[in-house]
Structures are given as structure tokens and as C-alpha cells.
């Protein structure tokens, strides 16, 4: 028999950080953030206080994980690992929200696993499930209610099904009646467990697995997970420390009794929060949320996706210093659109002022250069007033070839970065409105 896969946050012990080298300073975090500023999402404020440094550290982790495979199994360079280590140390020193297990509303919900360390003490079963890129791994936390629970979910895909491993939860605020925390290192096959106490009150969730099952789409009944929980004693028990949770409740670091670090983000609410931040013109919040969206892109080949063509309205942008004057002006206007005709290889940027009385239209050729990049070239720019064309400027030189990279694409939202570093958020328009 085997222990239930600790999909996500199955216990882990708490070495001080992921790294085993000397302590890393705040300066190292700032340097790492600059080195891995792949999404160009840093704020433009002047001095960086404690809050800013925490935000930088969180951004560093998210940016370094954009190319990771198997939730840390591969795809990380030594420099990226150093950046993550430094950022984790700073965030855990800060702690984020104090007493996280008491703030049930902030902690409850579904969390997606982005990264897990793989110490020699970790469970081999846990490493296997979390290292498969094709699977999505979640943790469902439910501390509110009469019986707190913490469940790990391995999603095999929409056409296959999922495995849910369920556990009773016990916290300082809501202790489980009759529960005795885990003792001893346990059986080597399941990985080595640690039993040291939490660093502070209201940060630890003790748990005990009590049931698990496979739920397959094409099978009309559940298939029990073949583990005799009642016979395994302490092997079904563990703990999870919430070492950092952001104040907006979207980002979490946790460590378990097997010595593993977990990096998780909240599932499901980010898109709604992003649109709300755009409407409120809160650029700092938009920048933070964009990182979560980019890590959860549901379209693996956006540049070649059938979702890409259509009429798109620009709702937010962050212009780089090297962006053209026309682009900077156009993105500030009330009506700015992009129309993509992938079949004919045509992309149009349209800016309308005064209800369309003045219009600037840039028409260019486009083609997919990779799964995530569209190349744009041979642009023609036209100006018109009340529908009468005033000027045409043809530019067909190699220097004018640019590209757009897709950070996120679904049926009604698109997030892109241009070749000069500018960021754009578009929402889909119906065919008649643009």
C-alpha cells in the first residue's frame, strides 16, 4: 500500500529556506528581481520601502517560474534558483498576514501549486504526482465550518478526471477533537518527517488523511484510492505551516513536515480582480495581478489559436520608454482597438477620437513566428477626419518589423507584450462594435 499523493501541500519540514548557502540579503532580492524582470511588471515608483521590497520578492518568484517545468522538476537555472531562494527568505521573514489560520476567509478556497522543492526527505509519491507537467495540482482549504478540512487534488485533464485526497484539519483556533499530532520520522518509504513545533501560533495546520478516490469522467462511479488509512497510523498524519500569505490573499508559501517548500496562487478570482483593478485605474494592482494571469495561461499556443482572431478593445496599457510617440498617444485615447484577421495575415490598430471623428488606423501584415509570438511588419498608417483620409505613410523596411508576445489568452481576454516592452490588456468586442 502507498501513502496518498500529497499532491500539493502535503507536509514538509522546515529548513530555513530553499537554499543551503549563506543568508541572502535584501540587496540580493532586488538584484534578482532586475535580472528576472521578464514581464516588465515592476512599478515605476521612486524609493522602495518594506512593502515595495516584499512586492519585488513576490514578483521575482513568479517571474522566475514562468518557464519552469514539472513545478520545479526542470527548467530552472542556478541563477533563477538563487533568485527564488533570496525572495523566499525575504517573504518568510515578513510573513505577510499575521495569524493566517485564524483568517479563514483569506486562507479558504482553491490554491494552485506552482512550485515545490524536492528535498531528499520528500515523499517519492508526492514528487511523482507534482512533477508531471500535464497534471494540474490544487489544494482546497476549508477551515470555516464545523469540520475544517484540507484536500489535495490532482487534475488529470478535462477529459479524464481527477484524484482527490481528503484530510481532516486541526488548527490552534479550531483543534480537532481527540487528534494527536504526528510523532517520529515515520517509515523511510514515505519520506522522512520532521516534528519540530511551529515558529509562532496560528500558522500551522495539522491534518490526517481519512479518504481518497479517483473521479473519472467516463466511469459512472468513483474508484477508491487503495490506501488503508485506518491501518497506517501516523503515516496518514502531517502538518503544513503557512510561512507567508500576501495581504491580498492571492499568493502563499507553505512548508510541510517532509521538508518541502510549496509556492501556491489562488485559483479562479484573479481575472475578476484584474478587471476590477483596470476599472479602478489601480496600476499597481494590475501589475501584480498580471503576473498571476501569465502563469495560468489556459491557451498553450496562443499565436496559433482560433481564439486569437477578432475585434479587441484596449482597456489598459503600460508603455515602455522606447515606445513610439504615436503608440503612447493612441493608448491614452478613449477608443482604441486591435482587429486581427489571422486567415489573411492582417492586423489593424485603430484609434478613434471624438466618437470616431478623428481616426488613426495602422494596417500591417502579421504571421505566427512561434507558439507565443506574432510577427508584425509592412505597416501602413492612415489618418482620417469624418471618414475622409488625410494622409498615408507607407513604411515597408526591415527595421519596422516588430512582434507581439502573448502572456495570456482566453475567449474574452488577451494580455500581450510588444517587442519594445510595453504591456497591453485587450477584451474581446463583438464583430459589429469595433
XYZ file of C-alpha atoms in Angstrom:
434
model
C 0.000 0.000 0.000
C 1.099 3.550 -0.562
C 0.554 6.868 1.035
C -1.891 9.258 -0.696
C -0.018 11.550 -3.048
C 0.490 14.771 -1.186
C -0.407 16.466 -4.352
C 0.142 19.896 -3.229
C 0.711 20.881 0.161
C 1.406 17.651 1.815
C 3.591 18.192 4.823
C 7.123 19.179 4.704
C 9.785 20.044 7.152
C 11.140 23.450 7.563
C 14.694 24.055 6.596
C 15.087 27.798 6.916
C 14.857 28.308 3.158
C 15.158 26.513 -0.147
C 18.816 27.326 -0.388
C 21.598 25.751 1.619
C 24.118 28.523 1.186
C 24.708 31.662 3.241
C 21.871 34.005 4.085
C 20.741 36.233 1.225
C 20.314 39.970 1.704
C 17.579 42.357 0.571
C 20.044 43.674 -1.993
C 20.271 40.202 -3.496
C 16.496 40.118 -3.871
C 16.491 43.485 -5.634
C 19.270 42.320 -7.965
C 17.423 39.091 -8.687
C 14.241 40.993 -9.431
C 16.056 43.079 -12.009
C 17.729 40.024 -13.535
C 14.429 38.223 -13.994
C 12.170 41.117 -14.921
C 10.873 39.118 -17.868
C 7.381 40.517 -17.729
C 8.418 44.161 -17.194
C 5.899 44.467 -14.404
C 7.907 46.466 -11.908
C 6.333 49.627 -10.575
C 7.719 52.984 -11.568
C 7.812 54.452 -8.075
C 10.937 56.045 -6.679
C 12.127 54.788 -3.295
C 11.338 51.236 -2.311
C 10.113 50.797 1.242
C 9.453 47.496 3.029
C 6.178 46.956 1.183
C 7.903 47.550 -2.135
C 10.660 45.062 -1.335
C 8.086 42.414 -0.407
C 6.276 43.082 -3.677
C 9.576 42.779 -5.557
C 10.314 39.449 -3.873
C 6.911 38.048 -4.766
C 7.313 39.272 -8.362
C 10.763 37.687 -8.550
C 9.377 34.255 -7.660
C 6.536 34.489 -10.160
C 8.790 35.733 -12.943
C 11.432 33.082 -12.335
C 8.773 30.361 -12.521
C 7.391 31.373 -15.928
C 9.490 28.753 -17.737
C 9.635 26.064 -15.072
C 8.534 22.512 -15.891
C 7.014 19.968 -13.539
C 6.608 22.550 -10.755
C 10.351 22.818 -10.231
C 11.422 19.456 -11.620
C 13.248 21.154 -14.521
C 13.604 24.442 -16.367
C 15.278 26.493 -13.628
C 18.807 27.825 -13.985
C 21.091 28.217 -10.975
C 20.567 31.980 -11.171
C 16.792 31.540 -11.094
C 17.011 29.193 -8.129
C 19.170 31.747 -6.321
C 16.598 34.427 -7.081
C 13.782 32.274 -5.725
C 15.777 31.393 -2.596
C 16.520 35.032 -1.846
C 12.918 36.079 -2.417
C 11.518 33.243 -0.284
C 13.789 34.177 2.606
C 12.624 37.792 2.500
C 8.933 36.874 2.269
C 9.096 34.362 5.102
C 10.862 36.943 7.277
C 7.988 39.336 6.560
C 5.287 36.691 6.995
C 2.567 38.653 5.222
C -0.745 38.375 7.061
C -0.256 37.557 10.729
C -2.042 34.536 12.221
C -3.093 33.151 8.832
C -5.001 30.112 10.130
C -7.305 32.439 12.073
C -8.059 34.464 8.944
C -10.193 31.689 7.497
C -11.780 33.831 4.807
C -8.343 34.740 3.452
C -6.982 31.191 3.515
C -10.075 29.246 2.451
C -10.560 28.343 -1.201
C -8.738 26.564 -4.025
C -4.994 27.072 -4.466
C -2.906 26.058 -7.481
C 0.555 24.606 -6.918
C 3.222 26.420 -8.966
C 6.430 25.091 -7.455
C 7.681 22.566 -4.929
C 11.201 21.917 -3.743
C 12.398 18.324 -3.777
C 14.497 17.579 -0.703
C 15.714 14.048 -0.085
C 13.221 13.758 2.770
C 10.192 14.296 0.494
C 7.757 11.521 -0.345
C 8.572 9.756 -3.657
C 4.843 9.553 -4.410
C 4.471 13.291 -3.845
C 7.389 14.042 -6.164
C 5.905 11.839 -8.879
C 2.487 13.486 -8.957
C 3.721 17.063 -8.637
C 6.404 16.557 -11.294
C 4.027 15.654 -14.134
C 3.535 18.797 -16.208
C 0.346 17.509 -17.826
C -1.399 17.346 -14.432
C -2.746 20.339 -12.533
C -2.306 20.170 -8.771
C -4.533 22.034 -6.328
C -5.181 22.355 -2.636
C -8.690 23.015 -1.353
C -8.671 24.661 2.084
C -11.853 24.799 4.128
C -11.233 25.989 7.666
C -14.637 27.593 8.108
C -17.497 25.406 9.229
C -17.867 22.768 11.906
C -15.242 20.392 10.481
C -12.175 22.038 8.909
C -10.638 20.119 6.001
C -7.650 20.369 3.681
C -7.804 18.349 0.456
C -5.221 17.736 -2.257
C -6.456 17.401 -5.834
C -4.576 16.083 -8.879
C -6.436 17.032 -12.067
C -5.586 14.722 -14.988
C -7.351 16.938 -17.558
C -10.929 17.909 -18.503
C -11.482 14.713 -20.494
C -10.021 12.330 -17.900
C -10.885 13.222 -14.324
C -9.119 13.815 -11.029
C -7.863 12.311 -7.788
C -8.988 13.873 -4.513
C -7.115 13.032 -1.296
C -9.087 14.340 1.686
C -7.904 15.152 5.192
C -9.330 16.387 8.473
C -7.651 19.605 9.622
C -6.759 20.913 13.069
C -5.585 24.447 13.938
C -4.857 26.431 17.087
C -8.178 28.191 16.593
C -10.151 25.034 15.777
C -8.455 21.977 17.296
C -9.727 18.610 16.086
C -11.259 16.726 18.992
C -9.161 13.740 20.025
C -6.431 14.483 17.468
C -2.818 13.706 18.366
C -0.150 15.372 16.168
C 2.279 13.204 14.287
C 5.256 11.790 16.164
C 8.530 10.451 14.814
C 10.162 10.359 11.379
C 7.946 7.570 10.029
C 8.697 4.844 7.510
C 11.533 5.675 5.054
C 9.438 4.625 2.049
C 7.088 7.533 2.691
C 9.898 10.052 3.190
C 11.335 11.424 6.408
C 9.024 13.502 8.571
C 10.007 16.281 10.985
C 8.254 17.019 14.258
C 9.568 20.400 15.381
C 6.974 22.930 16.643
C 5.732 25.894 14.586
C 7.699 29.144 14.827
C 4.636 31.040 16.034
C 0.981 30.405 16.922
C -1.778 30.275 14.300
C 0.433 29.349 11.350
C 0.238 25.533 11.394
C -2.437 23.212 10.020
C -2.172 19.671 11.376
C -4.042 17.124 9.299
C -4.932 13.466 8.990
C -5.896 11.803 5.700
C -9.177 9.941 6.021
C -10.311 9.125 2.473
C -9.381 9.392 -1.199
C -10.856 8.434 -4.550
C -10.452 8.733 -8.322
C -13.222 10.515 -10.208
C -13.047 9.616 -13.912
C -15.295 11.315 -16.470
C -16.139 8.128 -18.363
C -16.683 5.952 -15.309
C -20.115 6.297 -13.652
C -18.740 5.591 -10.164
C -15.780 6.633 -8.031
C -12.771 4.352 -7.629
C -11.373 4.273 -4.071
C -7.704 5.091 -3.679
C -6.091 1.838 -2.500
C -4.731 3.040 0.824
C -5.890 1.602 4.195
C -5.809 4.891 6.101
C -7.068 3.361 9.344
C -4.174 0.898 9.443
C -1.337 3.349 8.755
C -1.484 5.351 11.974
C 0.920 8.285 11.979
C 1.725 7.811 8.286
C -1.638 9.422 7.497
C -0.787 12.474 9.598
C 1.232 15.564 8.826
C 1.367 19.305 9.150
C 1.610 22.365 6.980
C 2.971 25.758 8.055
C 1.741 28.877 6.264
C 5.017 30.781 6.261
C 3.771 33.658 4.069
C 0.445 34.765 2.634
C 0.064 38.042 0.753
C -2.300 40.653 2.096
C -4.496 40.394 -0.980
C -4.828 36.641 -0.413
C -3.530 35.626 -3.857
C -0.045 34.252 -3.074
C 1.119 31.767 -0.446
C 4.273 29.998 0.715
C 3.902 26.869 2.823
C 6.263 24.271 4.289
C 5.309 20.757 5.283
C 6.577 18.058 7.598
C 8.597 16.340 4.823
C 10.906 19.335 4.376
C 9.229 20.657 1.220
C 8.543 24.248 0.215
C 5.335 24.908 -1.744
C 4.539 28.023 -3.785
C 0.829 28.457 -4.461
C -1.506 31.025 -6.001
C -5.224 31.399 -5.503
C -7.329 29.889 -8.251
C -10.288 31.459 -10.009
C -10.604 35.024 -8.729
C -7.579 36.667 -10.350
C -9.243 37.586 -13.637
C -12.167 39.286 -11.904
C -9.786 41.185 -9.631
C -7.710 42.243 -12.640
C -10.729 43.703 -14.441
C -11.765 45.498 -11.257
C -8.257 46.967 -10.874
C -8.325 48.118 -14.511
C -11.694 49.810 -13.961
C -10.371 51.489 -10.806
C -7.204 52.598 -12.669
C -5.076 50.964 -9.971
C -1.881 50.313 -11.943
C -0.018 48.761 -9.006
C -2.758 46.177 -8.503
C -2.917 45.498 -12.251
C 0.834 44.901 -12.394
C 0.704 42.429 -9.516
C -2.263 40.519 -10.947
C -0.792 40.304 -14.447
C 1.917 38.019 -13.125
C -0.648 35.521 -11.834
C -2.529 35.619 -15.142
C 0.630 34.930 -17.141
C 1.404 31.879 -15.007
C -2.090 30.498 -15.554
C -2.467 30.979 -19.319
C -5.086 28.423 -20.443
C -4.039 28.525 -24.113
C -0.731 26.693 -24.747
C -0.217 28.030 -28.319
C -1.888 31.460 -28.329
C -0.236 32.763 -31.520
C -1.804 29.861 -33.455
C -5.051 29.594 -31.511
C -8.504 30.020 -33.113
C -9.281 32.290 -30.148
C -6.892 34.955 -31.432
C -8.742 36.441 -34.458
C -11.435 39.065 -33.902
C -12.018 42.565 -32.617
C -10.267 43.518 -29.384
C -10.677 46.653 -27.275
C -7.651 48.033 -25.410
C -8.577 48.510 -21.742
C -5.136 49.023 -20.164
C -1.530 49.500 -21.184
C 1.858 50.244 -19.687
C 4.137 51.879 -22.216
C 7.877 51.353 -22.199
C 10.178 54.341 -22.555
C 11.166 53.221 -26.057
C 7.572 53.032 -27.358
C 6.755 55.336 -30.265
C 5.096 58.690 -29.640
C 2.116 57.605 -31.762
C 1.659 54.435 -29.709
C 1.894 56.317 -26.406
C -0.677 58.832 -27.614
C -3.012 56.212 -29.074
C -3.215 54.043 -25.975
C -4.357 57.033 -23.899
C -7.382 57.726 -26.066
C -10.954 56.707 -25.212
C -11.382 54.272 -28.108
C -8.501 52.045 -29.116
C -8.949 48.702 -30.869
C -6.972 45.921 -32.457
C -8.509 43.796 -35.207
C -6.772 40.526 -36.093
C -7.514 38.634 -39.311
C -5.262 35.604 -38.924
C -6.615 33.876 -42.044
C -5.438 36.713 -44.312
C -2.482 37.694 -42.134
C -3.653 41.247 -41.366
C -3.507 43.149 -38.087
C -5.062 46.605 -37.608
C -4.580 49.064 -34.749
C -7.391 51.626 -34.716
C -7.582 54.746 -32.546
C -10.779 56.801 -32.568
C -11.114 60.253 -31.006
C -14.281 62.329 -30.525
C -16.562 59.433 -31.284
C -14.657 58.478 -34.407
C -14.487 61.959 -35.921
C -10.705 61.558 -35.956
C -9.305 58.138 -36.691
C -5.782 56.761 -36.891
C -5.526 53.330 -38.470
C -2.315 51.284 -38.758
C -2.632 48.240 -41.018
C 0.146 45.648 -41.019
C 0.860 42.121 -42.135
C 1.179 39.502 -39.418
C 2.130 35.863 -39.058
C 2.816 33.440 -36.235
C 6.563 33.275 -35.595
C 6.205 30.734 -32.767
C 3.545 29.335 -30.475
C 3.554 32.513 -28.373
C 4.735 35.214 -30.783
C 3.170 37.002 -33.770
C 5.480 38.945 -36.083
C 4.159 42.250 -37.451
C 5.625 44.049 -40.489
C 4.961 46.291 -43.541
C 2.790 48.777 -41.662
C 0.687 51.408 -43.391
C -0.584 54.322 -41.284
C -3.603 56.402 -42.329
C -5.263 59.447 -40.746
C -8.861 60.450 -41.449
C -11.370 63.095 -40.293
C -15.087 62.352 -40.583
C -14.232 59.394 -42.770
C -12.042 61.340 -45.204
C -8.487 60.046 -45.479
C -5.921 62.819 -44.976
C -2.559 61.174 -45.156
C -0.964 57.831 -45.891
C 2.557 56.918 -44.813
C 3.897 53.635 -46.125
C 6.728 52.039 -44.198
C 7.991 48.747 -45.560
C 11.518 48.413 -44.238
C 13.044 45.529 -42.303
C 13.644 47.888 -39.373
C 9.926 48.208 -38.860
C 9.369 44.519 -38.199
C 8.114 44.008 -34.676
C 6.385 41.322 -32.672
C 3.730 40.705 -30.063
C 4.101 38.010 -27.384
C 1.028 36.536 -25.737
C 1.185 36.212 -21.969
C -2.459 35.178 -21.615
C -5.323 34.335 -23.977
C -8.827 33.056 -23.424
C -12.108 33.584 -25.248
C -12.610 37.137 -23.985
C -9.265 38.471 -22.690
C -5.784 38.856 -24.132
C -2.598 40.054 -22.404
C 0.384 40.843 -24.615
C 3.854 42.340 -24.541
C 5.305 44.188 -27.519
C 8.863 44.000 -28.784
C 9.655 47.310 -27.038
C 8.478 46.017 -23.678
C 5.038 47.647 -23.490
C 2.199 45.675 -21.909
C -1.402 45.567 -23.138
C -4.716 44.165 -21.915
C -7.465 43.719 -24.501
C -11.013 42.444 -24.077
C -12.984 40.972 -26.949
C -15.578 43.114 -28.724
C -18.464 41.754 -30.748
C -17.955 41.897 -34.507
C -20.161 44.941 -35.051
C -18.914 47.245 -32.297
C -15.313 47.720 -33.428
